[in-house]
């Protein structure tokens, strides 16, 4: 669908330096909405979770949800932000049907949390992402565009709106511009969102499920010629809704903008839309006619003044944060910092930890998640956590290999079946008869038959040509249709041929 | 302060989606004019050395616990909408958005 011409990615970095910026929206996992008691349950029937407050009916009065304020402060503390001792909500006025009130209750020049940073490591190199602000606002309703051929708004006759989501607490985390990432910018962007997601998850304040929209990302990208004094004009790509897409969106915009600049054109400051199917972006609203949101302090909500005692209480209740946890696990598992970073960037850390907790060795757990499973997730274009296999099942699989019930090759077959929804590893092994043969009667018989059937090879082996044994191993594997463990077969053959 | 005309009130009523009769237009034009004149007096207050105030009560940290309370029945919610379809609010096509 895109007609953009793109510069080869490696070439972009020879002439341009990117500056990226990320605005991440986290829908909090509170039971009730930000300013009213409506439920926040995902997937409820349309417009069954609304009331006069979140519909903005005349005469209704909002009251802030204490748990949402506390959750926002926790996110700020985890990022090293300063917590405002006094701040207000503000009305962001605009007319769009996803906002029933005619304004979104947000924060403007007085965010709850200011500053902070998040360090991310890409290929062994640390990139510090400075945080500009963390503020609290409310989510909007959901529009469904009806009519037109593509289901998109273009060509739609009308829209249908569900306000269940309107008023759910939403935290916006905004970074300062991040220069200096160069060719690594796409990966730095992804690593940042991954790390942020892990922090929010560790804090337990949101389920941060990108596929359900409880974590959403807007990505700002500009390019400037190498060593230029000023940054270029940026575009803002909206609603980039998976970790992989964050990386792809940055990469795409870098390649697209480079062609425009190469040809002496200029980048238009605009909102762009990301298309998951093609990995491309397309022009949306131009920001050149800047929207005036006519922000003003929300008169219906009194200011928030978080006192030191409350902040310290929240700080004391913070869980172990991902960076500290990684350091601890790295020690426990005896792996390098780089290996640890691979795990984290692949979103595999928690999965590996749970797999180890379910009984696998750290080495086996890493091997499966970063090997076969990472490859399959990549092929499917999904996240590791979305694969249809649980850490407990991976541990079970590793256990079957460890016990010699199956070998690595069979384990991959078993994994295919598990991913296809045919049950847990042990069930699959039993149902499909995939177990390798131990020194069973069946295997002993196969070994003895192979020896009896090839006296010439036996003689060769006994005369010192030990590698001729391979032909006998092959014969046994053939009779047992690959269900035998090759090392076991070799040992059994050696015992019989060489000791006699 | 210029006085509010009958046409102004008619226009405002349309923007606010209020059905107003001819007699009401005359009534409201007169009443609103009085209100506007009264509010305009605020502009005469000597405020050069008064800091801007957003809240008149000296309160902070008014919170509610994170507890779910019943929502409105959907029928009641959609009854206030000019149009509804598939249990949702139906609104006109939105221009100038995503292509
Ligand atoms: Zn509500």
Coordinates of C-alpha atoms and ligand atoms in Angstrom, one line a residue:
Chain A
X1 CA 0.0 0.0 0.0
X2 CA 3.0 2.3 0.4
X3 CA 4.6 4.0 -2.5
X4 CA 7.4 5.5 -0.5
X5 CA 10.9 5.0 -1.8
X6 CA 13.3 3.8 0.9
X7 CA 17.0 4.1 1.3
X8 CA 19.0 1.0 2.2
X9 CA 19.1 1.1 6.0
X10 CA 22.9 0.8 6.4
X11 CA 23.3 3.7 4.0
X12 CA 21.1 6.0 6.1
X13 CA 23.7 6.0 8.9
X14 CA 26.5 7.0 6.5
X15 CA 24.8 10.4 5.9
X16 CA 22.3 11.0 8.7
X17 CA 21.9 10.8 12.4
X18 CA 18.5 10.0 13.9
X19 CA 16.9 11.6 16.9
X20 CA 14.1 9.5 18.4
X21 CA 11.5 10.2 21.1
X22 CA 8.9 8.0 22.6
X23 CA 5.5 8.7 24.1
X24 CA 4.2 5.6 25.8
X25 CA 0.6 5.3 27.1
X26 CA 0.0 2.7 29.8
X27 CA -3.6 1.9 30.7
X28 CA -3.5 1.2 34.5
X29 CA -5.0 -2.0 35.8
X30 CA -7.2 -0.3 38.4
X31 CA -10.6 -2.0 39.1
X32 CA -12.5 1.3 38.5
X33 CA -12.1 4.2 36.2
X34 CA -10.0 7.4 36.8
X35 CA -12.8 9.7 38.0
X36 CA -15.8 7.4 38.5
X37 CA -16.6 3.9 39.8
X38 CA -17.3 2.3 36.4
X39 CA -15.6 -1.0 35.9
X40 CA -12.5 -1.2 33.6
X41 CA -13.0 -4.8 32.6
X42 CA -11.7 -5.4 29.1
X43 CA -14.0 -6.8 26.5
X44 CA -17.3 -6.0 28.1
X45 CA -20.4 -5.4 26.0
X46 CA -20.3 -1.9 24.4
X47 CA -21.4 1.0 26.5
X48 CA -22.2 -1.1 29.6
X49 CA -19.4 0.5 31.7
X50 CA -20.4 4.1 31.6
X51 CA -22.1 6.6 33.9
X52 CA -22.8 10.4 34.1
X53 CA -19.2 11.2 35.0
X54 CA -17.4 9.4 32.2
X55 CA -20.1 10.4 29.7
X56 CA -19.6 14.0 30.7
X57 CA -23.3 14.5 31.5
X58 CA -24.2 18.0 33.0
X59 CA -23.9 18.2 36.7
X60 CA -21.7 15.2 37.2
X61 CA -18.5 15.6 39.3
X62 CA -15.3 13.6 38.9
X63 CA -13.3 12.4 41.9
X64 CA -9.7 11.1 41.4
X65 CA -9.0 7.4 41.9
X66 CA -6.3 7.2 44.7
X67 CA -4.9 3.9 43.4
X68 CA -4.3 5.4 40.0
X69 CA -2.4 8.4 41.5
X70 CA -0.3 6.0 43.6
X71 CA 0.4 3.8 40.6
X72 CA 1.6 6.9 38.6
X73 CA 3.9 7.9 41.5
X74 CA 5.3 4.4 41.6
X75 CA 6.1 4.5 37.9
X76 CA 7.8 7.9 38.5
X77 CA 9.8 6.5 41.4
X78 CA 10.9 3.5 39.4
X79 CA 12.2 5.8 36.7
X80 CA 14.0 8.1 39.1
X81 CA 11.6 11.0 38.5
X82 CA 10.9 13.8 40.9
X83 CA 7.4 13.6 42.3
X84 CA 5.6 17.0 42.2
X85 CA 4.7 18.2 45.7
X86 CA 1.7 20.0 44.1
X87 CA 0.1 19.6 40.7
X88 CA -3.3 19.9 39.0
X89 CA -5.3 18.2 36.3
X90 CA -6.0 20.2 33.2
X91 CA -8.7 20.1 30.5
X92 CA -7.4 19.3 27.0
X93 CA -10.2 20.6 24.8
X94 CA -10.9 19.1 21.5
X95 CA -13.9 17.9 19.6
X96 CA -13.8 14.3 18.5
X97 CA -16.4 11.7 19.2
X98 CA -14.1 9.4 21.2
X99 CA -14.2 12.1 23.9
X100 CA -17.8 12.4 25.2
X101 CA -17.0 15.5 27.4
X102 CA -15.5 17.7 24.7
X103 CA -12.3 17.6 26.6
X104 CA -9.9 15.0 28.0
X105 CA -8.9 15.3 31.6
X106 CA -5.1 15.3 31.5
X107 CA -2.2 17.1 33.0
X108 CA -0.5 20.0 31.2
X109 CA 2.3 22.1 32.6
X110 CA 2.2 20.4 36.0
X111 CA 2.8 16.7 35.6
X112 CA 2.8 14.4 38.6
X113 CA 6.4 13.2 37.9
X114 CA 9.2 15.1 36.2
X115 CA 12.6 13.9 34.9
X116 CA 14.3 10.6 35.4
X117 CA 15.9 8.1 33.1
X118 CA 16.0 4.6 31.8
X119 CA 19.2 2.8 30.8
X120 CA 18.9 0.3 28.0
X121 CA 21.7 -1.9 26.7
X122 CA 21.9 -2.8 23.0
X123 CA 24.8 -5.0 21.8
X124 CA 26.7 -4.4 25.0
X125 CA 26.4 -0.7 24.8
X126 CA 24.4 1.3 27.3
X127 CA 22.1 4.1 26.0
X128 CA 20.6 6.4 28.5
X129 CA 17.1 7.5 27.7
X130 CA 16.1 10.6 29.6
X131 CA 12.6 10.9 30.8
X132 CA 10.8 14.3 30.3
X133 CA 7.7 13.6 32.3
X134 CA 5.2 11.1 33.6
X135 CA 1.6 12.3 33.8
X136 CA -1.9 10.9 34.5
X137 CA -4.9 11.3 32.2
X138 CA -7.9 9.3 31.1
X139 CA -8.3 7.1 28.1
X140 CA -10.7 7.8 25.3
X141 CA -13.6 5.8 23.8
X142 CA -13.3 3.5 20.8
X143 CA -14.5 4.4 17.4
X144 CA -15.7 1.8 14.9
X145 CA -15.8 3.2 11.3
X146 CA -18.7 1.8 9.3
X147 CA -19.0 1.7 5.6
X148 CA -16.3 2.1 3.0
X149 CA -14.5 -0.9 1.6
X150 CA -11.5 -1.2 4.0
X151 CA -13.1 -0.6 7.4
X152 CA -10.9 2.4 7.7
X153 CA -12.3 5.9 8.2
X154 CA -11.6 6.8 4.6
X155 CA -14.8 6.2 2.8
X156 CA -16.7 5.4 6.0
X157 CA -20.3 6.7 6.1
X158 CA -20.4 7.1 9.9
X159 CA -18.8 5.9 13.1
X160 CA -20.0 4.0 16.1
X161 CA -18.6 4.8 19.5
X162 CA -18.2 2.6 22.6
X163 CA -17.4 4.6 25.7
X164 CA -16.4 1.7 28.0
X165 CA -12.7 2.7 27.6
X166 CA -13.4 6.4 28.1
X167 CA -12.2 7.4 31.5
X168 CA -9.9 4.4 32.2
X169 CA -6.7 5.8 33.9
X170 CA -3.9 6.3 31.4
X171 CA -0.3 7.2 32.3
X172 CA 1.7 8.9 29.6
X173 CA 5.5 8.5 29.8
X174 CA 7.4 10.9 27.6
X175 CA 11.1 10.7 26.9
X176 CA 13.4 13.6 26.0
X177 CA 14.8 13.4 22.5
X178 CA 17.4 10.7 22.2
X179 CA 20.2 11.6 19.9
X180 CA 23.3 9.5 19.2
X181 CA 21.9 6.1 18.8
X182 CA 22.8 6.1 15.1
X183 CA 22.2 2.8 13.3
X184 CA 21.0 1.3 16.6
X185 CA 18.1 3.7 16.9
X186 CA 15.4 1.2 16.0
X187 CA 16.8 -1.3 18.6
X188 CA 17.2 1.4 21.2
X189 CA 13.6 2.4 20.8
X190 CA 12.5 -1.2 21.1
X191 CA 14.7 -1.9 24.1
X192 CA 13.3 1.2 25.8
X193 CA 9.7 0.1 25.4
X194 CA 10.6 -3.5 26.4
X195 CA 12.4 -2.2 29.6
X196 CA 9.5 0.2 30.4
X197 CA 7.0 -2.6 30.0
X198 CA 9.0 -4.8 32.3
X199 CA 9.2 -2.1 34.9
X200 CA 5.4 -1.4 34.8
X201 CA 4.8 -5.2 34.9
X202 CA 7.1 -5.5 37.9
X203 CA 5.2 -2.7 39.6
X204 CA 2.0 -4.6 39.1
X205 CA 0.1 -1.5 38.0
X206 CA -0.9 -2.6 34.5
X207 CA -1.1 -5.8 32.6
X208 CA 0.8 -3.9 29.7
X209 CA -0.7 -6.1 27.0
X210 CA 0.1 -4.4 23.8
X211 CA -2.3 -6.5 21.8
X212 CA -5.1 -5.3 24.0
X213 CA -3.9 -1.8 23.8
X214 CA -3.0 -1.4 27.5
X215 CA 0.4 -0.3 26.3
X216 CA 0.6 2.0 23.2
X217 CA 3.4 3.9 21.7
X218 CA 3.9 7.0 19.6
X219 CA 7.3 7.2 18.0
X220 CA 8.9 10.5 17.0
X221 CA 11.8 10.4 14.5
X222 CA 13.9 13.0 12.8
X223 CA 17.0 12.8 10.8
X224 CA 19.8 15.4 10.5
X225 CA 22.9 15.3 8.3
X226 CA 25.9 13.8 10.2
X227 CA 27.5 16.5 12.5
X228 CA 24.8 19.0 11.7
X229 CA 24.3 21.7 14.3
X230 CA 20.5 21.3 14.4
X231 CA 18.1 18.4 14.5
X232 CA 15.8 17.8 11.6
X233 CA 12.0 18.1 11.5
X234 CA 10.3 15.1 13.2
X235 CA 7.3 13.0 12.3
X236 CA 5.2 11.3 15.0
X237 CA 4.1 7.8 14.2
X238 CA 1.0 7.0 16.2
X239 CA -0.3 3.8 17.8
X240 CA 2.6 1.5 17.2
X241 CA 1.3 -1.5 19.1
X242 CA 3.9 -4.2 19.4
X243 CA 7.6 -4.2 20.4
X244 CA 8.6 -5.4 17.0
X245 CA 6.5 -2.6 15.4
X246 CA 8.4 0.0 17.4
X247 CA 11.6 -1.2 15.9
X248 CA 10.1 -1.4 12.4
X249 CA 8.5 2.0 12.5
X250 CA 11.8 3.7 13.5
X251 CA 13.6 1.8 10.7
X252 CA 10.9 2.6 8.1
X253 CA 10.8 6.3 9.0
X254 CA 14.6 6.6 8.9
X255 CA 14.7 5.0 5.4
X256 CA 11.8 7.1 4.1
X257 CA 13.1 10.4 5.5
X258 CA 16.6 9.8 4.1
X259 CA 15.3 9.5 0.6
X260 CA 13.3 12.8 1.0
X261 CA 16.4 14.6 2.4
X262 CA 18.7 13.1 -0.2
X263 CA 16.6 14.6 -2.9
X264 CA 16.7 18.0 -1.3
X265 CA 13.1 17.8 0.0
X266 CA 11.9 18.7 3.4
X267 CA 10.2 16.5 6.0
X268 CA 6.7 17.7 6.9
X269 CA 6.0 17.8 10.6
X270 CA 3.0 15.5 10.7
X271 CA 1.3 12.6 12.4
X272 CA 1.8 9.3 10.6
X273 CA 0.0 6.0 10.9
X274 CA 1.8 2.7 11.2
X275 CA 0.5 -0.3 9.2
X276 CA 1.2 -3.6 10.9
X277 CA 0.7 -5.6 7.7
X278 CA 3.3 -3.8 5.6
X279 CA 5.5 -2.3 8.3
X280 CA 5.1 1.1 6.6
X281 CA 3.9 4.5 7.7
X282 CA 1.5 6.8 5.9
X283 CA 0.7 10.5 6.3
X284 CA -2.1 11.4 8.7
X285 CA -3.0 14.8 10.0
X286 CA -0.5 17.6 9.3
X287 CA 0.6 19.3 12.5
X288 CA 1.5 22.4 10.6
X289 CA -1.9 23.9 11.5
X290 CA -1.1 23.3 15.1
X291 CA -4.1 22.2 17.2
X292 CA -4.9 24.6 20.0
X293 CA -6.1 22.4 22.9
X294 CA -6.9 25.5 25.1
X295 CA -5.6 23.8 28.2
X296 CA -6.8 25.2 31.5
X297 CA -6.7 23.9 35.1
X298 CA -9.6 21.4 35.8
X299 CA -11.9 23.3 38.2
X300 CA -13.8 20.2 39.2
X301 CA -10.8 18.3 40.6
X302 CA -8.7 19.7 43.5
X303 CA -4.9 19.7 43.2
X304 CA -2.8 16.7 44.2
X305 CA -0.2 17.4 46.8
X306 CA 1.7 14.2 47.4
X307 CA 3.4 14.6 50.8
X308 CA 6.8 13.2 51.6
X309 CA 5.4 10.5 53.9
X310 CA 3.1 9.1 51.2
X311 CA 5.9 9.2 48.6
X312 CA 8.3 7.4 51.0
X313 CA 5.7 4.8 51.8
X314 CA 5.2 4.1 48.1
X315 CA 9.0 4.0 47.5
X316 CA 9.4 1.5 50.4
X317 CA 6.7 -0.7 48.7
X318 CA 8.5 -0.9 45.3
X319 CA 9.3 -4.4 44.2
X320 CA 12.7 -5.5 43.0
X321 CA 13.0 -3.6 39.6
X322 CA 14.0 -5.4 36.4
X323 CA 17.6 -4.1 36.3
X324 CA 18.3 -5.2 39.8
X325 CA 16.6 -8.5 39.1
X326 CA 18.6 -9.1 36.0
X327 CA 21.8 -8.5 37.9
X328 CA 20.7 -11.0 40.6
X329 CA 19.7 -13.6 38.0
X330 CA 22.8 -13.1 36.0
X331 CA 24.8 -14.1 39.1
X332 CA 22.5 -17.0 39.9
X333 CA 22.6 -18.4 36.4
X334 CA 26.3 -17.6 35.9
X335 CA 25.9 -16.0 32.5
X336 CA 27.4 -12.9 30.8
X337 CA 25.9 -9.4 30.7
X338 CA 25.5 -9.8 27.0
X339 CA 23.6 -13.0 27.3
X340 CA 21.4 -11.4 29.9
X341 CA 20.6 -8.5 27.6
X342 CA 19.7 -10.9 24.8
X343 CA 17.2 -12.5 27.1
X344 CA 15.8 -9.1 28.2
X345 CA 15.6 -7.7 24.7
X346 CA 13.9 -10.8 23.5
X347 CA 11.3 -10.4 26.2
X348 CA 12.4 -13.8 27.5
X349 CA 13.6 -13.1 31.0
X350 CA 10.4 -13.8 32.9
X351 CA 9.8 -16.8 30.7
X352 CA 13.2 -18.2 31.4
X353 CA 12.9 -17.5 35.1
X354 CA 9.5 -19.2 35.3
X355 CA 11.0 -22.1 33.3
X356 CA 13.8 -22.5 35.8
X357 CA 11.3 -22.2 38.6
X358 CA 9.4 -25.1 37.0
X359 CA 12.5 -27.3 37.3
X360 CA 14.6 -26.7 34.1
X361 CA 18.3 -25.8 34.3
X362 CA 19.1 -22.2 33.5
X363 CA 21.0 -23.4 30.5
X364 CA 18.2 -25.5 29.1
X365 CA 15.6 -22.8 29.7
X366 CA 17.8 -20.2 27.8
X367 CA 18.5 -22.7 25.0
X368 CA 14.8 -23.3 24.3
X369 CA 13.5 -19.8 24.6
X370 CA 16.4 -18.1 22.7
X371 CA 16.7 -20.9 20.2
X372 CA 13.8 -22.8 18.7
X373 CA 11.1 -20.7 20.4
X374 CA 12.6 -17.4 19.4
X375 CA 12.9 -18.6 15.8
X376 CA 9.3 -19.7 15.8
X377 CA 8.1 -16.4 17.3
X378 CA 10.1 -14.5 14.7
X379 CA 8.6 -16.6 11.9
X380 CA 5.1 -16.0 13.2
X381 CA 5.8 -12.3 13.7
X382 CA 4.7 -12.5 17.3
X383 CA 6.2 -12.1 20.8
X384 CA 7.7 -15.0 22.7
X385 CA 5.1 -14.7 25.4
X386 CA 2.3 -15.1 22.8
X387 CA 3.5 -18.5 21.7
X388 CA 1.2 -21.3 22.7
X389 CA 3.6 -22.9 25.1
X390 CA 4.0 -22.2 28.8
X391 CA 7.2 -22.1 30.8
X392 CA 6.1 -25.2 32.7
X393 CA 5.7 -27.1 29.4
X394 CA 9.2 -26.0 28.3
X395 CA 10.6 -27.2 31.6
X396 CA 8.7 -30.5 31.1
X397 CA 10.2 -30.8 27.6
X398 CA 13.7 -30.1 28.9
X399 CA 13.1 -32.7 31.6
X400 CA 12.2 -35.3 29.1
X401 CA 15.4 -34.7 27.2
X402 CA 17.4 -34.7 30.4
X403 CA 15.9 -38.1 31.4
X404 CA 16.8 -39.5 28.0
X405 CA 13.1 -40.1 27.2
X406 CA 13.5 -38.1 24.0
X407 CA 16.5 -36.6 22.2
X408 CA 16.8 -33.0 20.9
X409 CA 15.5 -33.9 17.5
X410 CA 12.4 -35.6 18.9
X411 CA 12.0 -32.7 21.3
X412 CA 11.6 -30.3 18.4
X413 CA 8.9 -32.6 17.0
X414 CA 7.2 -32.6 20.4
X415 CA 7.4 -28.9 20.6
X416 CA 5.7 -28.6 17.2
X417 CA 2.8 -30.6 18.6
X418 CA 2.6 -28.6 21.8
X419 CA 2.5 -25.4 19.8
X420 CA -0.2 -26.8 17.6
X421 CA -2.3 -27.3 20.7
X422 CA -2.1 -31.1 21.0
X423 CA -1.3 -31.1 24.7
X424 CA 1.7 -31.0 27.0
X425 CA 5.0 -32.6 26.1
X426 CA 4.6 -35.8 28.1
X427 CA 1.1 -36.3 26.6
X428 CA 2.4 -35.7 23.1
X429 CA 5.3 -38.2 23.7
X430 CA 2.8 -40.8 24.9
X431 CA 0.2 -40.2 22.3
X432 CA 2.6 -40.2 19.4
X433 CA 5.0 -42.9 20.7
X434 CA 7.9 -40.5 20.3
X435 CA 10.0 -41.7 23.3
X436 CA 13.5 -42.8 22.5
X437 CA 14.2 -46.3 23.4
X438 CA 16.3 -46.8 26.5
X439 CA 18.1 -50.2 26.8
X440 CA 14.8 -51.9 26.3
X441 CA 14.4 -55.4 25.1
X442 CA 13.4 -54.0 21.8
X443 CA 16.6 -52.0 21.5
X444 CA 18.8 -54.8 22.6
X445 CA 17.2 -57.0 20.0
X446 CA 17.8 -54.4 17.3
X447 CA 21.4 -54.0 18.4
X448 CA 22.0 -57.7 18.4
X449 CA 20.4 -58.1 15.0
X450 CA 22.6 -55.4 13.5
X451 CA 25.7 -57.2 14.8
X452 CA 24.6 -60.6 13.6
X453 CA 23.6 -59.2 10.2
X454 CA 27.0 -57.6 9.4
X455 CA 29.9 -59.8 10.5
X456 CA 32.3 -58.0 8.0
X457 CA 31.7 -54.7 9.7
X458 CA 32.1 -56.3 13.1
X459 CA 35.5 -57.7 12.0
X460 CA 36.6 -54.3 10.7
X461 CA 35.8 -52.6 14.0
X462 CA 37.5 -55.4 16.0
X463 CA 40.6 -55.0 13.8
X464 CA 40.8 -51.3 14.9
X465 CA 38.7 -49.4 12.4
X466 CA 36.4 -48.1 15.1
X467 CA 34.7 -45.6 12.8
X468 CA 33.1 -48.5 10.9
X469 CA 30.8 -48.7 13.9
X470 CA 28.9 -45.8 12.4
X471 CA 27.3 -48.2 9.8
X472 CA 26.0 -50.4 12.7
X473 CA 24.6 -47.3 14.5
X474 CA 22.9 -46.3 11.3
X475 CA 21.4 -49.8 10.9
X476 CA 19.9 -49.7 14.4
X477 CA 18.5 -46.2 14.0
X478 CA 16.8 -47.3 10.8
X479 CA 15.2 -50.4 12.5
X480 CA 14.0 -48.2 15.4
X481 CA 12.8 -45.4 13.0
X482 CA 14.9 -42.8 14.8
X483 CA 13.4 -43.3 18.2
X484 CA 16.6 -44.6 19.7
X485 CA 19.2 -42.3 21.2
X486 CA 22.3 -42.5 19.0
X487 CA 24.7 -42.2 21.9
X488 CA 23.0 -45.0 23.7
X489 CA 23.1 -47.2 20.6
X490 CA 26.8 -46.5 20.1
X491 CA 27.6 -47.4 23.7
X492 CA 25.6 -50.6 23.5
X493 CA 27.3 -51.6 20.2
X494 CA 30.8 -50.9 21.7
X495 CA 30.1 -53.0 24.7
X496 CA 29.1 -56.0 22.6
X497 CA 31.6 -55.7 19.7
X498 CA 34.8 -54.4 21.4
X499 CA 34.7 -56.4 24.7
X500 CA 34.0 -59.7 23.1
Chain B
X1 CA -20.9 44.6 26.4
X2 CA -23.0 44.3 23.3
X3 CA -26.5 43.0 23.9
X4 CA -27.4 39.5 22.9
X5 CA -29.7 39.2 19.8
X6 CA -32.5 36.8 19.2
X7 CA -30.5 35.4 16.3
X8 CA -27.5 34.8 18.7
X9 CA -29.7 32.8 21.0
X10 CA -31.1 30.8 18.1
X11 CA -27.5 30.0 17.0
X12 CA -26.4 29.0 20.5
X13 CA -29.4 26.8 20.9
X14 CA -28.6 25.0 17.7
X15 CA -25.0 24.5 18.8
X16 CA -26.2 23.1 22.1
X17 CA -28.8 20.9 20.3
X18 CA -31.6 22.5 22.3
X19 CA -35.1 22.8 20.8
X20 CA -36.3 26.4 21.7
X21 CA -39.7 27.9 20.8
X22 CA -40.1 31.4 19.4
X23 CA -41.4 32.7 22.7
X24 CA -38.5 31.1 24.6
X25 CA -36.0 32.8 22.2
X26 CA -37.4 36.2 23.3
X27 CA -37.4 35.2 26.9
X28 CA -33.8 33.7 26.9
X29 CA -32.4 36.6 24.9
X30 CA -33.5 39.0 27.6
X31 CA -32.4 36.7 30.5
X32 CA -29.0 35.9 29.0
X33 CA -28.3 39.5 28.4
X34 CA -28.8 40.2 32.1
X35 CA -26.5 37.3 32.9
X36 CA -23.8 38.6 30.5
X37 CA -24.0 42.1 31.9
X38 CA -23.6 40.8 35.4
X39 CA -20.6 38.6 34.5
X40 CA -19.0 41.4 32.6
X41 CA -18.7 43.3 36.0
X42 CA -15.9 40.8 36.9
X43 CA -13.8 42.6 34.3
X44 CA -14.0 45.8 36.5
X45 CA -12.3 44.2 39.5
X46 CA -8.8 45.5 40.4
X47 CA -6.9 42.2 39.9
X48 CA -3.4 43.5 38.8
X49 CA -1.7 42.2 42.0
X50 CA -3.9 39.1 42.5
X51 CA -2.4 35.7 41.4
X52 CA -4.5 33.6 39.1
X53 CA -6.7 31.2 41.0
X54 CA -8.0 27.9 39.6
X55 CA -9.7 26.6 42.8
X56 CA -11.6 28.6 45.3
X57 CA -11.5 26.0 48.1
X58 CA -8.2 25.4 49.8
X59 CA -8.4 21.6 49.4
X60 CA -6.0 19.0 48.0
X61 CA -5.9 15.2 47.7
X62 CA -9.6 14.6 47.5
X63 CA -9.6 10.9 46.4
X64 CA -12.0 8.0 46.1
X65 CA -11.0 4.4 46.8
X66 CA -10.5 2.2 43.8
X67 CA -13.9 0.5 44.1
X68 CA -16.4 -0.4 41.3
X69 CA -19.8 1.1 41.5
X70 CA -22.7 0.2 39.2
X71 CA -22.8 1.8 35.8
X72 CA -25.9 3.1 34.0
X73 CA -28.0 0.6 32.1
X74 CA -27.1 0.7 28.4
X75 CA -30.6 1.6 27.3
X76 CA -30.5 4.7 29.5
X77 CA -27.1 5.6 28.2
X78 CA -28.1 5.4 24.6
X79 CA -31.5 7.1 25.1
X80 CA -29.6 10.4 25.3
X81 CA -27.9 9.9 22.0
X82 CA -29.2 11.5 18.8
X83 CA -28.6 8.2 17.1
X84 CA -27.5 4.7 18.1
X85 CA -26.6 1.5 16.2
X86 CA -25.3 -1.9 17.4
X87 CA -25.4 -0.8 21.0
X88 CA -23.1 2.1 20.2
X89 CA -23.4 5.9 19.7
X90 CA -23.8 6.6 16.1
X91 CA -21.9 9.8 15.0
X92 CA -21.4 11.4 11.5
X93 CA -18.3 10.5 9.5
X94 CA -15.2 12.2 10.9
X95 CA -13.3 14.2 8.3
X96 CA -9.6 15.0 8.0
X97 CA -8.4 11.8 9.6
X98 CA -6.5 8.8 8.6
X99 CA -6.4 8.1 4.9
Ligands
LIG1 ZN1 -18.3 6.2 34.7

